Coordinates of C-alpha atoms in Angstrom, one line a residue:
M52 CA -15.4 -45.3 35.1
S53 CA -14.3 -41.3 34.8
K54 CA -10.6 -43.0 34.6
I55 CA -11.3 -45.4 31.6
R56 CA -13.0 -42.0 29.7
T57 CA -9.9 -40.1 30.6
I58 CA -7.8 -42.5 29.4
L59 CA -9.5 -43.1 26.2
A60 CA -9.5 -40.1 25.4
G61 CA -6.2 -39.0 26.2
T62 CA -5.5 -42.0 23.6
A63 CA -7.8 -40.7 21.1
V64 CA -5.9 -37.2 21.3
A65 CA -2.4 -38.5 20.9
G66 CA -3.5 -40.9 18.0
A67 CA -5.3 -38.1 16.1
L68 CA -1.7 -35.5 16.8
A69 CA 0.4 -38.3 15.7
A70 CA -1.7 -38.7 12.5
G71 CA -1.5 -35.0 11.8
L72 CA 1.9 -35.1 12.4
V73 CA 2.6 -38.2 9.6
A74 CA 0.2 -36.6 7.1
A75 CA 1.5 -33.2 7.3
P76 CA 4.5 -34.1 5.4
A77 CA 2.4 -35.7 2.8
A78 CA 0.2 -32.5 2.6
Q79 CA 3.5 -30.6 2.1
A80 CA 4.8 -32.4 -0.6
A81 CA 1.2 -32.5 -2.3
T82 CA 1.1 -28.8 -2.5
A83 CA 4.7 -28.2 -3.5
E84 CA 3.6 -30.5 -6.4
A85 CA 0.6 -28.8 -7.2
S86 CA 2.4 -25.6 -7.2
S87 CA 5.2 -26.2 -9.5
P88 CA 4.3 -26.3 -12.9
F89 CA 4.2 -29.3 -15.3
K90 CA 6.6 -29.4 -17.6
H91 CA 5.6 -30.8 -21.1
F92 CA 8.6 -32.4 -23.3
F93 CA 8.8 -32.4 -27.2
G94 CA 11.2 -34.1 -29.4
T95 CA 14.2 -32.8 -31.4
T96 CA 13.5 -30.9 -34.3
Y97 CA 16.3 -30.7 -37.2
S98 CA 17.1 -28.9 -40.0
G99 CA 16.6 -29.5 -43.4
Y100 CA 19.4 -32.3 -45.1
S101 CA 20.7 -31.8 -48.4
G102 CA 21.8 -35.3 -48.6
S103 CA 25.4 -34.7 -49.4
H104 CA 27.5 -37.7 -49.5
D105 CA 30.2 -36.2 -46.4
E106 CA 27.3 -34.9 -44.2
D107 CA 24.8 -37.2 -42.3
R108 CA 22.1 -36.1 -40.0
G109 CA 24.0 -36.0 -37.1
D110 CA 25.9 -33.1 -38.6
R111 CA 22.7 -30.8 -39.1
S112 CA 21.6 -27.7 -37.1
Y113 CA 18.9 -29.0 -34.5
F114 CA 16.8 -27.6 -31.3
S115 CA 16.8 -30.2 -28.3
K116 CA 15.8 -30.2 -24.9
G117 CA 12.6 -28.6 -25.6
Y118 CA 9.7 -28.4 -23.3
W119 CA 6.6 -25.9 -22.3
Y120 CA 5.3 -25.4 -19.3
K121 CA 1.7 -23.2 -18.0
D122 CA 2.3 -21.2 -15.0
H123 CA -0.4 -18.5 -13.8
G124 CA -2.1 -18.8 -17.0
R125 CA 0.8 -18.1 -19.1
Y126 CA 2.8 -20.6 -21.6
W127 CA 6.8 -20.6 -21.4
F128 CA 9.1 -22.5 -23.9
F129 CA 12.4 -23.4 -23.4
G130 CA 15.2 -25.3 -25.4
D131 CA 18.5 -25.4 -27.0
L132 CA 19.7 -24.6 -30.5
Y133 CA 23.0 -26.6 -31.6
D134 CA 25.1 -26.2 -34.8
G135 CA 26.2 -29.6 -35.4
D136 CA 28.5 -28.8 -38.4
H137 CA 30.0 -25.7 -37.3
D138 CA 30.5 -24.4 -40.7
H139 CA 30.3 -20.8 -39.4
E140 CA 27.1 -20.5 -41.1
Y141 CA 24.1 -19.4 -38.7
S142 CA 22.0 -22.0 -37.5
Y143 CA 18.5 -20.4 -37.1
V144 CA 15.4 -21.9 -35.0
W145 CA 11.9 -20.2 -35.7
F146 CA 9.2 -19.9 -33.8
R147 CA 5.5 -19.4 -34.9
W148 CA 2.4 -19.1 -32.6
H149 CA -1.3 -18.3 -33.4
D150 CA -3.4 -16.2 -31.1
E151 CA -6.3 -13.6 -31.3
G152 CA -4.0 -11.4 -33.0
G153 CA -2.9 -13.5 -35.8
T154 CA 0.1 -15.9 -36.2
H155 CA 3.7 -14.7 -35.3
F156 CA 6.9 -15.4 -36.0
K157 CA 10.4 -15.0 -33.8
S158 CA 13.9 -16.4 -34.6
Y159 CA 17.0 -16.6 -32.7
R160 CA 20.5 -17.8 -34.5
T161 CA 23.8 -19.4 -33.3
F162 CA 27.4 -20.4 -34.8
G163 CA 27.5 -23.2 -31.8
H164 CA 25.0 -23.7 -28.9
L165 CA 22.2 -21.2 -27.9
H166 CA 19.8 -21.9 -24.8
I167 CA 16.5 -20.2 -25.4
G168 CA 15.0 -20.0 -21.8
H169 CA 11.5 -18.9 -20.8
F170 CA 10.7 -17.8 -24.1
G171 CA 6.8 -16.8 -24.6
G172 CA 4.5 -15.4 -21.5
F173 CA 1.4 -16.5 -24.1
S174 CA -1.7 -16.2 -22.3
G175 CA -4.6 -18.4 -23.2
S176 CA -7.2 -15.5 -22.5
H177 CA -5.6 -13.8 -25.4
G178 CA -6.5 -17.0 -27.8
F179 CA -2.6 -18.8 -27.4
N180 CA -3.7 -21.6 -29.4
D181 CA -0.9 -23.3 -31.5
F182 CA 3.0 -22.7 -31.1
D183 CA 5.5 -24.6 -33.7
I184 CA 9.0 -24.8 -34.1
R185 CA 11.5 -25.5 -37.4
V186 CA 15.0 -24.8 -37.5
C187 CA 17.1 -23.7 -40.7
E188 CA 21.0 -23.7 -41.4
G189 CA 23.2 -21.0 -43.3
G190 CA 20.5 -18.6 -43.5
P191 CA 17.1 -17.6 -42.0
A192 CA 15.0 -19.6 -44.8
S193 CA 17.8 -22.0 -46.3
D194 CA 17.9 -25.6 -45.7
C195 CA 15.0 -25.7 -43.3
G196 CA 13.1 -28.6 -41.9
G197 CA 9.5 -28.6 -41.6
W198 CA 7.4 -27.2 -39.0
H199 CA 7.0 -29.5 -35.7
D200 CA 4.0 -28.7 -33.7
V201 CA 4.9 -28.4 -30.2
F202 CA 1.5 -26.9 -28.9

């Protein structure tokens, strides 16, 4: 009888080890996924459209490839500003956010293309609760599109 118990115990140990080896990669993948922030994408935002006959919406300035994520309690924003008509007038993207200190603004500008990465670092513990963008063309407040609610 002791040989059967030894064989059964050995089989149980071998089975447990095999199950552990199969589960280990899945557990590592789940841990890696949980530790990497989840990206929240938002749509393209355009500058205002003047409606001239020789210019369509595709010639306007726009902000695209936008996304945000939360990492260690802070919110980070990313995206690209494009000047669609290349008329040697700046295109602007405005960021507006609200926290316990009130409403704040920041803008970036370009003649062509500008990647904006890792902007923000806003903390929910400081009351961060709103983030909007808008795109203007020609001047900081000229030919602007509407505010786009991102967060």
